[in-house]
Tab-separated table of C-alpha atoms and ligand atoms in Angstrom:
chain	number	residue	atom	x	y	z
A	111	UNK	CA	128.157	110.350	74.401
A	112	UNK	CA	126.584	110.661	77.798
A	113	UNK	CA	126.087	108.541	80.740
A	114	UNK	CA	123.524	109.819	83.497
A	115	UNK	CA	121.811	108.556	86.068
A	116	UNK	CA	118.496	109.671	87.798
A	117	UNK	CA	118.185	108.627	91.798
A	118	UNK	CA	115.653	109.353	94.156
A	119	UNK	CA	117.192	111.402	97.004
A	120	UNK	CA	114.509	110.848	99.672
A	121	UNK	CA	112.047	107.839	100.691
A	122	UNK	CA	111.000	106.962	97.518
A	123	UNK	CA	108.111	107.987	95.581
A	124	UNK	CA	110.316	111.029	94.212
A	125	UNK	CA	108.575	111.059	90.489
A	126	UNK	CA	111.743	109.244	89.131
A	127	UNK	CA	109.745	107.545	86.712
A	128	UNK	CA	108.267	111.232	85.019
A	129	UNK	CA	111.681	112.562	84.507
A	130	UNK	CA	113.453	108.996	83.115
A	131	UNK	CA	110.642	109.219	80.641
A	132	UNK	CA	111.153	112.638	79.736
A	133	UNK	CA	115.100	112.156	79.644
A	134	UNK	CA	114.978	108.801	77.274
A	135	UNK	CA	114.361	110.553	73.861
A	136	UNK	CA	117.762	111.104	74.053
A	137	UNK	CA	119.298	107.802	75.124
A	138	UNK	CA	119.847	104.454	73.368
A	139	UNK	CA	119.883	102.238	76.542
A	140	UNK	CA	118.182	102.809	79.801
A	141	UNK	CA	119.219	100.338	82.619
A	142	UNK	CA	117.182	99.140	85.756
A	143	UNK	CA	119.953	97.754	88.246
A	144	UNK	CA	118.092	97.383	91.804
A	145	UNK	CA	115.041	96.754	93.455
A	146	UNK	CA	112.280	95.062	91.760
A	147	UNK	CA	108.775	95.223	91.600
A	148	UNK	CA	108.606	96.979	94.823
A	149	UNK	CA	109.037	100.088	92.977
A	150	UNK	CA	106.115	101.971	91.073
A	151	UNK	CA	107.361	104.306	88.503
A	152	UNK	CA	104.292	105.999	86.859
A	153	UNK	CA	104.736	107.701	83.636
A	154	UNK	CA	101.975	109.675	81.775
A	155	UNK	CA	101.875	110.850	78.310
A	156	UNK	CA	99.081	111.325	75.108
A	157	UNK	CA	96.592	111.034	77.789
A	158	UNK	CA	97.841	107.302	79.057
A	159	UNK	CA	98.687	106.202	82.101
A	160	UNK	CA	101.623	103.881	82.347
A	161	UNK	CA	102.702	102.614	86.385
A	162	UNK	CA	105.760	100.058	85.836
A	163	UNK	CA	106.998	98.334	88.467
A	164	UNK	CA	110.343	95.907	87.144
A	165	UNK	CA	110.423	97.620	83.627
A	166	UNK	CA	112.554	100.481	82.877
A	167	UNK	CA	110.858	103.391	81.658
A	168	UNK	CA	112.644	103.041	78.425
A	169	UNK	CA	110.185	100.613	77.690
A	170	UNK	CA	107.846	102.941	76.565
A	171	UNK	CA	109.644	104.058	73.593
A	172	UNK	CA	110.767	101.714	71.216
A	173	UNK	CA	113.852	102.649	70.270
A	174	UNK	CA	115.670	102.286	73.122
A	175	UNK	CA	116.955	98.892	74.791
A	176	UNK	CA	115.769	98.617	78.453
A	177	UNK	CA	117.772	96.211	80.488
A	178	UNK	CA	117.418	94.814	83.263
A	179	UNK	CA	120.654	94.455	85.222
A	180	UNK	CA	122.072	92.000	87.868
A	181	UNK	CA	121.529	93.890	90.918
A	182	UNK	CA	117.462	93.647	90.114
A	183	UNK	CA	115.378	90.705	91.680
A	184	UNK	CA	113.308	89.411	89.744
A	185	UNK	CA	109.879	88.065	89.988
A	186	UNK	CA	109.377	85.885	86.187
A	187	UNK	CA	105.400	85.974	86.462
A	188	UNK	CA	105.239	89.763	87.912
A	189	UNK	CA	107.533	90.307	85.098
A	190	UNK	CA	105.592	88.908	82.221
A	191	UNK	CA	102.287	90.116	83.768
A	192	UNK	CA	103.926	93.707	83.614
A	193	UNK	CA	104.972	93.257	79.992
A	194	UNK	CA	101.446	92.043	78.787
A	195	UNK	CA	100.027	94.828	80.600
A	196	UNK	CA	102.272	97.494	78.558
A	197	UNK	CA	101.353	95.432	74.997
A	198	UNK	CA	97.960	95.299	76.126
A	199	UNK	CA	97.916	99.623	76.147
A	200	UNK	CA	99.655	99.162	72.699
A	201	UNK	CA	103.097	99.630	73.441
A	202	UNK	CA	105.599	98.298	70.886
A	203	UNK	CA	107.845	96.655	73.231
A	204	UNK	CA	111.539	97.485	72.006
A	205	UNK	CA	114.823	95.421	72.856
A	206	UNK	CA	114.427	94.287	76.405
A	207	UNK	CA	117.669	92.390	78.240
A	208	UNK	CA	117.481	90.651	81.585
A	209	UNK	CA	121.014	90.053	83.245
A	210	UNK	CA	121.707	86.077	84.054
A	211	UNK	CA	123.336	87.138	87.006
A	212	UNK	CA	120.046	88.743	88.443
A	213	UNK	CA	118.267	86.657	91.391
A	214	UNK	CA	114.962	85.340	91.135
A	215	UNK	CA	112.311	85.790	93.899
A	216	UNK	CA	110.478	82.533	94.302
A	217	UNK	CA	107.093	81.582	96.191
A	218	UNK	CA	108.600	80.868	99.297
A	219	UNK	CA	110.473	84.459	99.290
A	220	UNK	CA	106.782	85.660	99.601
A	221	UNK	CA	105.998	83.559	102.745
A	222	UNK	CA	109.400	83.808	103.978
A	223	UNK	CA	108.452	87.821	104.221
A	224	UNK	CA	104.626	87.352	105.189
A	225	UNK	CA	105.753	85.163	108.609
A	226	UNK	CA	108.552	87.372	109.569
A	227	UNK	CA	107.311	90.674	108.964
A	228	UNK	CA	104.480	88.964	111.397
A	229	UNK	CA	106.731	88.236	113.762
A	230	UNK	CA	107.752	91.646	114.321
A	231	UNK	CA	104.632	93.313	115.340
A	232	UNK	CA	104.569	96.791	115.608
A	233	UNK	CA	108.469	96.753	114.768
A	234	UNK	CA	107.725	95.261	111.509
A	235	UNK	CA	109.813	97.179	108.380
A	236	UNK	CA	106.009	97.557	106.576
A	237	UNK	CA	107.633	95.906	103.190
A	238	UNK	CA	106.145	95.995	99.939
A	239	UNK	CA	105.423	92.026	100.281
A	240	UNK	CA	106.787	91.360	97.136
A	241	UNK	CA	109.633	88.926	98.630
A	242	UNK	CA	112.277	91.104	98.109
A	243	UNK	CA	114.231	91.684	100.956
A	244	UNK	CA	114.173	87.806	101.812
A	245	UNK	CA	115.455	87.536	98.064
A	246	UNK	CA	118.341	89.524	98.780
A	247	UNK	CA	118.796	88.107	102.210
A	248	UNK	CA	119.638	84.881	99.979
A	249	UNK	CA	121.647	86.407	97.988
A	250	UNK	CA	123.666	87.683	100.277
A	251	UNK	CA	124.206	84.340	102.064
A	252	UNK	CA	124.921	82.879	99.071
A	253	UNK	CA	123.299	79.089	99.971
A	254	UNK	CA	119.729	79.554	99.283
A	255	UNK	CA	120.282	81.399	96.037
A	256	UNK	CA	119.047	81.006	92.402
A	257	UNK	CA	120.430	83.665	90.042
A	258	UNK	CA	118.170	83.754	86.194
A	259	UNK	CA	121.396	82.127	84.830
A	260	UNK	CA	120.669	78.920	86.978
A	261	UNK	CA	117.102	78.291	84.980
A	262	UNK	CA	118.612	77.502	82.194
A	263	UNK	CA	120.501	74.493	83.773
A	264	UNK	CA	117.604	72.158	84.595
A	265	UNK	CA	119.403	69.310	86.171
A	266	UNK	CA	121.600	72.187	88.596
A	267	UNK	CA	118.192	74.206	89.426
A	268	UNK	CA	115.929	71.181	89.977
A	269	UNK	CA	118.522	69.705	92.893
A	270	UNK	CA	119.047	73.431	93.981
A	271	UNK	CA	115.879	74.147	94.343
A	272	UNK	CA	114.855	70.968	95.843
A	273	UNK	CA	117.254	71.397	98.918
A	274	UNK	CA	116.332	75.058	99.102
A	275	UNK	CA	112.624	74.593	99.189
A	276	UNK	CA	113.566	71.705	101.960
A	277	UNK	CA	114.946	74.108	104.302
A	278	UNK	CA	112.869	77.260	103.504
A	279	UNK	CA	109.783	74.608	104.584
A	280	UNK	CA	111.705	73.691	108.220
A	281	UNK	CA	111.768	77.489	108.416
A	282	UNK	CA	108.113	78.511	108.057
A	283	UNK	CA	106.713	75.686	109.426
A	284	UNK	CA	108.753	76.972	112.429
A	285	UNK	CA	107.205	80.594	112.388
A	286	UNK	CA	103.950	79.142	111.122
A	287	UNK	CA	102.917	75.500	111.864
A	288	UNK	CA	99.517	76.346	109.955
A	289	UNK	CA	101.772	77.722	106.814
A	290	UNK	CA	101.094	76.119	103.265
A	291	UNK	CA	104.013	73.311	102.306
A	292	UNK	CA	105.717	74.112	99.567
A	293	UNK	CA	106.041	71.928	96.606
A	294	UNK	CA	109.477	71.851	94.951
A	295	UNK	CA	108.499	69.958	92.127
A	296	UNK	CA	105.627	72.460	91.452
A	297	UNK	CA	108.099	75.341	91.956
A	298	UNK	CA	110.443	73.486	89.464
A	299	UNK	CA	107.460	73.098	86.437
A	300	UNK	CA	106.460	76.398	87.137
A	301	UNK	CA	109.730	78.162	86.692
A	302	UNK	CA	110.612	76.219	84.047
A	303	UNK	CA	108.102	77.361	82.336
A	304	UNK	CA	108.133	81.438	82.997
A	305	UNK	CA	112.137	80.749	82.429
A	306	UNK	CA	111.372	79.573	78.469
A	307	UNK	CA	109.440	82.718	77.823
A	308	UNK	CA	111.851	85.443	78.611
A	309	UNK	CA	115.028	83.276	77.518
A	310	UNK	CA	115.120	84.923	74.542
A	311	UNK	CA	115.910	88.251	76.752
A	312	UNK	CA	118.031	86.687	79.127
A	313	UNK	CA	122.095	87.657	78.917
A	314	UNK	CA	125.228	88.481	80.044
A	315	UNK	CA	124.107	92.545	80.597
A	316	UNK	CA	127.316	93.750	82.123
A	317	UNK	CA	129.231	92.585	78.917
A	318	UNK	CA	126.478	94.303	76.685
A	319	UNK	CA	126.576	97.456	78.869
A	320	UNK	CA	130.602	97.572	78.291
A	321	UNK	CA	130.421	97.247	74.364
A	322	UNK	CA	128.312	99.557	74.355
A	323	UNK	CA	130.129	102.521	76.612
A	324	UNK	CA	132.787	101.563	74.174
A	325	UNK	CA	131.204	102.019	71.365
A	326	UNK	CA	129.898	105.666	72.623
A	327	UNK	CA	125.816	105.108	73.440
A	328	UNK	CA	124.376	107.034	75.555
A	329	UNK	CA	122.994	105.725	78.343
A	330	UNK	CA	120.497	106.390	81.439
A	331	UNK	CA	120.361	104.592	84.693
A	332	UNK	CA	116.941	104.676	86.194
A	333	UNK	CA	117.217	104.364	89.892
A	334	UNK	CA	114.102	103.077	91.668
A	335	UNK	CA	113.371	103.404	96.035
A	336	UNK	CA	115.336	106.481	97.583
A	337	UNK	CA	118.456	107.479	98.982
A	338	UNK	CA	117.456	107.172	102.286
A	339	UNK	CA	115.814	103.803	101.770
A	340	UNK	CA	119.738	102.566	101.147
A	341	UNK	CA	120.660	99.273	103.028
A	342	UNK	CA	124.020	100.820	103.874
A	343	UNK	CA	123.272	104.623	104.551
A	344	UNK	CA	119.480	105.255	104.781
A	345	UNK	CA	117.652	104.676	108.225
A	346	UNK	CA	118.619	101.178	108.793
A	347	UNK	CA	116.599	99.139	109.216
A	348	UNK	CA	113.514	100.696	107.894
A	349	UNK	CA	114.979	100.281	104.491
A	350	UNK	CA	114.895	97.890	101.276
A	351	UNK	CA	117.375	95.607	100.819
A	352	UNK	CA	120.230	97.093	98.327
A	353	UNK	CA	121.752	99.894	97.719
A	354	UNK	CA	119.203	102.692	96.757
A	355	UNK	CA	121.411	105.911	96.871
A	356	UNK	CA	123.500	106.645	93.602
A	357	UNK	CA	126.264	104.209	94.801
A	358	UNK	CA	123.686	100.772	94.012
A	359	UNK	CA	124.985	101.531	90.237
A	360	UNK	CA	128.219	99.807	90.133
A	361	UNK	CA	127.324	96.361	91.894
A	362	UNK	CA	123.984	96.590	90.037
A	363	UNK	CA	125.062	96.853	86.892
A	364	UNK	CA	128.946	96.481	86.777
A	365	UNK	CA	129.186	99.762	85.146
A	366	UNK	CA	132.079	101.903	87.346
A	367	UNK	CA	130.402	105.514	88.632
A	368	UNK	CA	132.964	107.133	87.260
A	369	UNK	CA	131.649	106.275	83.305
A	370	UNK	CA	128.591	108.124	84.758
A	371	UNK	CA	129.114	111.949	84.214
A	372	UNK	CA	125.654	113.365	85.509
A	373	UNK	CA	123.674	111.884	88.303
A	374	UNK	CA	120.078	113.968	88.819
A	375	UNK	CA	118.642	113.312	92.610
A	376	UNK	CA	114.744	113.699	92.099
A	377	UNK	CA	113.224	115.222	95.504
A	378	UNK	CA	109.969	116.007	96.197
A	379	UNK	CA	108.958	119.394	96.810
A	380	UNK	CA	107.739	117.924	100.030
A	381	UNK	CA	108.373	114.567	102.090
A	382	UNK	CA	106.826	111.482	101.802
A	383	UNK	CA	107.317	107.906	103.024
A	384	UNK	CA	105.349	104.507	103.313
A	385	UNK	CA	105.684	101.837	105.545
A	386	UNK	CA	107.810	101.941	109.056
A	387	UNK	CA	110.698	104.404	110.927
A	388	UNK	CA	110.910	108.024	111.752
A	389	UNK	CA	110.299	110.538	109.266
A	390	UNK	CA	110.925	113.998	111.670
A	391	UNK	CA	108.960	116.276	109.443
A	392	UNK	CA	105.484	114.350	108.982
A	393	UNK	CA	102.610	116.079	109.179
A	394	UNK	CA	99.654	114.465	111.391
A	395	UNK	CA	96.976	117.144	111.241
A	396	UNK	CA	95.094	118.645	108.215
A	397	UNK	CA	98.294	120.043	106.671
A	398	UNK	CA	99.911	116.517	105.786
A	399	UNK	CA	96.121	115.523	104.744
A	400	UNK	CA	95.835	118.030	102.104
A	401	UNK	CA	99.235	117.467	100.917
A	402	UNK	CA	98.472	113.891	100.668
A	403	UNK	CA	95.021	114.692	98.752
A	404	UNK	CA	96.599	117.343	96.518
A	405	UNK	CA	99.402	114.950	95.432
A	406	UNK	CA	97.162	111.638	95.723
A	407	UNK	CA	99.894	110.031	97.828
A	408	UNK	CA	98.534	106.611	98.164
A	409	UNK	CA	101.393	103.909	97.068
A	410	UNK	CA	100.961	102.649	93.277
A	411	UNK	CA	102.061	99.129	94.211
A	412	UNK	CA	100.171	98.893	97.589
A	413	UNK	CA	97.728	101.185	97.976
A	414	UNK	CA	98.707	102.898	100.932
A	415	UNK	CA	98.215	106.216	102.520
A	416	UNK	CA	101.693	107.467	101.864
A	417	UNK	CA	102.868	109.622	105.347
A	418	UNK	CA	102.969	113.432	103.909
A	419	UNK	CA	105.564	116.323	105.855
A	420	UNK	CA	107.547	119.253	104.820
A	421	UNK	CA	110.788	119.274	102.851
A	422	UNK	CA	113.015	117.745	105.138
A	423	UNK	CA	116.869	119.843	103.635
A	424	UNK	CA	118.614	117.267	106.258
A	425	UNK	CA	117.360	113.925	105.149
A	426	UNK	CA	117.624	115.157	101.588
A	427	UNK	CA	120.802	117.129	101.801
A	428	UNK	CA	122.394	113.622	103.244
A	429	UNK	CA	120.922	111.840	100.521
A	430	UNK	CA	122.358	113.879	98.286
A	431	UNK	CA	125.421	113.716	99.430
A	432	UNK	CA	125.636	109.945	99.499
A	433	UNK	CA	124.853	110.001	96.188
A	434	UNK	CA	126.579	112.218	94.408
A	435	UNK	CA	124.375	114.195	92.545
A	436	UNK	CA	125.587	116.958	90.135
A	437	UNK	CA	121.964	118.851	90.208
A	438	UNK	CA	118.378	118.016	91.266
A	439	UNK	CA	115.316	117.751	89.986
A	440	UNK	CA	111.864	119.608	92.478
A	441	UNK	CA	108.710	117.200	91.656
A	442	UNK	CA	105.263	118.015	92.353
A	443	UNK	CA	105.642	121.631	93.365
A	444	UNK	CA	102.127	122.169	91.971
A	445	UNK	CA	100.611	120.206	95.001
A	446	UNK	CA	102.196	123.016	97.502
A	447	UNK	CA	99.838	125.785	95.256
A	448	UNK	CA	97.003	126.309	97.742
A	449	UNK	CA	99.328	126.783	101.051
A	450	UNK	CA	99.242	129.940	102.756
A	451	UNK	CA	102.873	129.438	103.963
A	452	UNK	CA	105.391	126.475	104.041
A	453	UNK	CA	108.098	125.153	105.744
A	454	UNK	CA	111.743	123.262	105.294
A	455	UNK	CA	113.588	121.624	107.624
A	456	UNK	CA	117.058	123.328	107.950
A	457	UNK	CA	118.070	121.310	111.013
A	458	UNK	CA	117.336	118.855	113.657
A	459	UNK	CA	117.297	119.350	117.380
A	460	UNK	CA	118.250	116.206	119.317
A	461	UNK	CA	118.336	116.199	122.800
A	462	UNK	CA	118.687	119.825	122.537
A	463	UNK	CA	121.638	120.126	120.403
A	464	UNK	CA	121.368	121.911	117.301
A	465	UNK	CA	122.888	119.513	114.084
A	466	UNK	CA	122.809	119.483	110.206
A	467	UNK	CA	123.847	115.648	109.982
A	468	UNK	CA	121.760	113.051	109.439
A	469	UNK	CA	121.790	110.555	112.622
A	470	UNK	CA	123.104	107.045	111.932
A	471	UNK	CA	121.225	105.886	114.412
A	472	UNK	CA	117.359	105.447	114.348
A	473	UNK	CA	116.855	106.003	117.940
A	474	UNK	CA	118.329	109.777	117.183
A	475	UNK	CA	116.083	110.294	113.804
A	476	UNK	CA	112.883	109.236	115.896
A	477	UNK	CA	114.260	111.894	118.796
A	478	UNK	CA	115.077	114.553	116.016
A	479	UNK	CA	112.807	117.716	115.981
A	480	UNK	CA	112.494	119.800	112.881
A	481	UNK	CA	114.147	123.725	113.181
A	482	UNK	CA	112.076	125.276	110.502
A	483	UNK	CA	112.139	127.802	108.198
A	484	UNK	CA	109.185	129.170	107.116
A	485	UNK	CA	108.645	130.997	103.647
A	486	UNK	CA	105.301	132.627	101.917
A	487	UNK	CA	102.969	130.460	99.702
A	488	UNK	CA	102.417	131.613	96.640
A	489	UNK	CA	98.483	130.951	96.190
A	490	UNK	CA	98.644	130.372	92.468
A	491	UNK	CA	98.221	127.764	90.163
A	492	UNK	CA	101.562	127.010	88.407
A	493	UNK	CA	100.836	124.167	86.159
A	494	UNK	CA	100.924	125.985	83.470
A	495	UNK	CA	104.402	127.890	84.209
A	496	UNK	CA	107.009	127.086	81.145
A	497	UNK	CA	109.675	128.749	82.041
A	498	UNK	CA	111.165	129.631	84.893
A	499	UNK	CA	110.948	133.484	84.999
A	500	UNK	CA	106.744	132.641	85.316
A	501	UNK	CA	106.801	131.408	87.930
A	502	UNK	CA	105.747	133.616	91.216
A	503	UNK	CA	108.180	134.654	93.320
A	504	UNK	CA	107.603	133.076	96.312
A	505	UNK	CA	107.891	129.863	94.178
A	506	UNK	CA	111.476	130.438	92.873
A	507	UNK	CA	111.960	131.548	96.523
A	508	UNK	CA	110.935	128.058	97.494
A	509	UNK	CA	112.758	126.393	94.779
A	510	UNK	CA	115.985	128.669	95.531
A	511	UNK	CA	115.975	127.417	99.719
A	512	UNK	CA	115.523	123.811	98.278
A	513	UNK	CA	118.921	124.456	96.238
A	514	UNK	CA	120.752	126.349	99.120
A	515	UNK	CA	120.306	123.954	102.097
A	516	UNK	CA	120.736	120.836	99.637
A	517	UNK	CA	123.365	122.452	98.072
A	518	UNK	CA	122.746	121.501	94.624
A	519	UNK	CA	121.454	123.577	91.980
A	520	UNK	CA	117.411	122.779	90.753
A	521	UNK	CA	117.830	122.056	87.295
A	522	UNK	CA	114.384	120.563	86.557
A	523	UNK	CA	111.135	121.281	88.474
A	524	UNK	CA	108.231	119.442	87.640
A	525	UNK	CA	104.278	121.008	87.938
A	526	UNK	CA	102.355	118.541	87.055
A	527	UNK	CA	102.365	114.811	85.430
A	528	UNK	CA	102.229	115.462	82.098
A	529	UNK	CA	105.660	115.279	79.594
A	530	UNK	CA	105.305	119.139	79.077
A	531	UNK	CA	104.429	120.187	82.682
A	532	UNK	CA	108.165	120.499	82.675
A	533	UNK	CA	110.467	123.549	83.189
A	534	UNK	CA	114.124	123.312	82.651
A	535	UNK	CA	116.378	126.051	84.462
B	47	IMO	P1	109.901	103.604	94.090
B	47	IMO	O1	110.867	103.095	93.070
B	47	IMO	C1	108.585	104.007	98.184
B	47	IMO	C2	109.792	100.940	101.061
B	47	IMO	C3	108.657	100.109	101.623
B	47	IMO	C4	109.189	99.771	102.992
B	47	IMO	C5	110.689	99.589	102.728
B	47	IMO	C6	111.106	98.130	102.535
B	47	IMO	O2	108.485	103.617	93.691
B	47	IMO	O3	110.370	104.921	94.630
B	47	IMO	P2	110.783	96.407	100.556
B	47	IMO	O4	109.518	95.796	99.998
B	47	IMO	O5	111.600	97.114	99.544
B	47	IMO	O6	111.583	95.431	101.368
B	47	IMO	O7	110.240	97.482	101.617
B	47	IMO	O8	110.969	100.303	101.528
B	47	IMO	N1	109.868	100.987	99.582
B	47	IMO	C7	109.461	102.019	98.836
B	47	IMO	N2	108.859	103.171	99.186
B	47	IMO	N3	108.877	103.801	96.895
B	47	IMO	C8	109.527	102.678	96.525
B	47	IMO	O9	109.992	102.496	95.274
B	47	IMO	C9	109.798	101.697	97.499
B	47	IMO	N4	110.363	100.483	97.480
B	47	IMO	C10	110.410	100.063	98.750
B	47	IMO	O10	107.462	100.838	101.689
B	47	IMO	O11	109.056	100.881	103.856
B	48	MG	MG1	106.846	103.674	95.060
């Protein structure tokens, strides 16, 4: 039996989605258990490309059972739309299981996040839009909250929801006089009805995920965001709302960490990041363009020019750390190829002290400068590399600085998107 988990260790964006795809063969049940369809997980194989969003990448192969665990938000139409999408590019959709004790992001979540990401100007967080940090805002205060389970009691959700949508109104009309009314009784029919078509799906997933540790399946959780995206320990508040790092497992899925006996952190072989707060090793001249064109960093669920740096070894050792990772996994080290020489952060200088932690604050992360150290390029085209002796030497150089200042060994490294652009150390 085994029981791993694959995490992003830096801003997102890490290529979790390639290497959940390339691990499922070999598990029965994959589990999504945060985030929701903020996340873009593209997966390519036999030529197709696949970009999920709420579905674990189990989904793709029909013998596993993909759930869909309580720490998720949920959005019921971006949800179905997602699963037509898959049928449509012939996927046989295997067992899929949605927890009843996930929250649902409704309409207002969406307007609730359009006025107050407004409202903060140039401060604003730059969501994904998607309604899910107001989701989990409810959720977290418990009042305005309406878990999947609460669907399927018509009489409880209609007088929920009508009091809710009451209230949420008062609010935007307060941020927004000129901001659509919501209907409740609109909200109600159309919920209703999204709510019948994945009932048959819809379940207690903690209790299936404990039979089933029981009973000796293997099992992968597929994290989604980044380590340093993490509510609690990423660089609050320019972060998504749950716990990203390795620790989200437990409250997202009620399975303890300690069933979990390998965690993978997927980095980039560079940095990346979308939306707002410091990122010290970003790249604004031609260097973090050509990164960005040579890895085609534009966001797969916005469309945004994702902000391209060096390897940053003290935002990713940190995230590392926080999560517990046994080993990690170097994506994307093909884009680096044409690069006369590169560079990894070993260290920040704030205020003119020297320091290998990762500040707390974000005030210190926007004053940190990167200490460098720079290393030879290699000049060579590596996507066709199999093993790990091919590869140059200035590459395994690169890959063996990655594992020293992380401190974690590279176990996977990843040159390109394809299921067998894969090397295994
Ligand atoms: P995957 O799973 C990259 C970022 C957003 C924004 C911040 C908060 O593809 O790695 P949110 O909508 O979650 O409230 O936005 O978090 N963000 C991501 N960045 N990849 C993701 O997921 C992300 N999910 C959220 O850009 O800065
Ligand atoms: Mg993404």
């Amino acid at each position: 039996m085994a029981v791993t988990a694959v995490v992003g260790l830096q801003w997102g964006d890490e290529a979790k989605g390639k290497i959940v795809d390339l691990l499922t063969d070999r598990y029965e049940i994959v589990v999504r258990y945060l985030g929701g369809n903020n996340a873009g997980h593209t997966v390519m194989f036999g030529g197709q490309t696949y970009k999920l969003s709420l579905l674990p990448a189990g989904i793709l192969r029909p013998n596993v059972t993909s759930v869909i665990a309580n720490g998720v938000v949920i959005n019921p139409a971006a949800l179905l739309k997602e699963i037509q999408s898959i049928v449509d590019q012939g996927v046989e959709i295997g067992d899929l299981l949605i927890s009843d004790r996930a929250h649902v992001i409704f309409p207002y979540h969406l307007v609730e996040e359009a006025v107050l990401e407004k409202s903060r100007g140039d401060q604003a967080i730059g969501t994904t839009m998607r309604g899910i940090g107001t989701c989990y805002r409810d959720k977290i205060g418990r009042t305005h909250a309406i878990r999947v389970g609460d669907l399927y009691r018509p009489e409880f959700f209609r007088e929920r929801l009508r009091d809710i949508v009451a209230q949420k109104n008062t609010l935007i009309q307060a941020f927004d006089p000129g901001a659509e009314v919501l209907d409740a009784a609109k909200i109600y029919d159309e919920y209703s009805r999204l709510a019948d078509q994945i009932a048959h799906r819809v379940t207690d997933t903690t209790a299936f995920l404990h039979k089933a540790l029981k009973q000796g399946k293997n099992m992968l959780f597929e994290g989604a965001q980044g380590s340093l995206l993490d509510i609690d320990h990423g660089t609050f508040p320019f972060v998504t709302s749950s716990n990203s790092s390795g620790c989200g497992i437990h409250p997202g899925s009620g399975v303890p960490e300690r069933a979990i006996d390998r965690m993978i952190g997927v980095v980039k072989a560079y940095t990346t990041r979308v939306g707002g707060g410091a990122c010290p090793t970003e790249l604004m001249d031609e260097t973090g363009q050509h990164i960005r064109d040579e890895g085609h960093e534009y966001g797969t669920v916005t469309g945004r020019p994702r902000r391209c740096g060096w390897f940053d070894a003290v935002a990713t050792g940190y995230g590392a750390r926080i999560s517990g990772v046994d080993c990690i996994a170097v994506m994307l080290l093909d884009v680096l190829s044409k690069l006369d020489e590169l560079k990894i952060c070993e260290a920040y200088e704030i205020d003119g002290e020297r320091t290998t932690d990762f500040p707390s604050h974000i005030l210190d992360l926007e004053k940190a400068r990167p200490v460098y150290r720079t290393l030879p390029g290699w000049k060579k085209d590596i996507t066709g590399v199999r093993k790990l002796e091919d590869f140059p030497k200035e590459a395994r150089a690169y890959m063996d600085a990655i594992a020293e200042l992380v401190e974690r060994p590279v176990d996977i490294v990843s040159i390109g998107p394809d299921r067998e652009q894969t090397v295994f150390a």
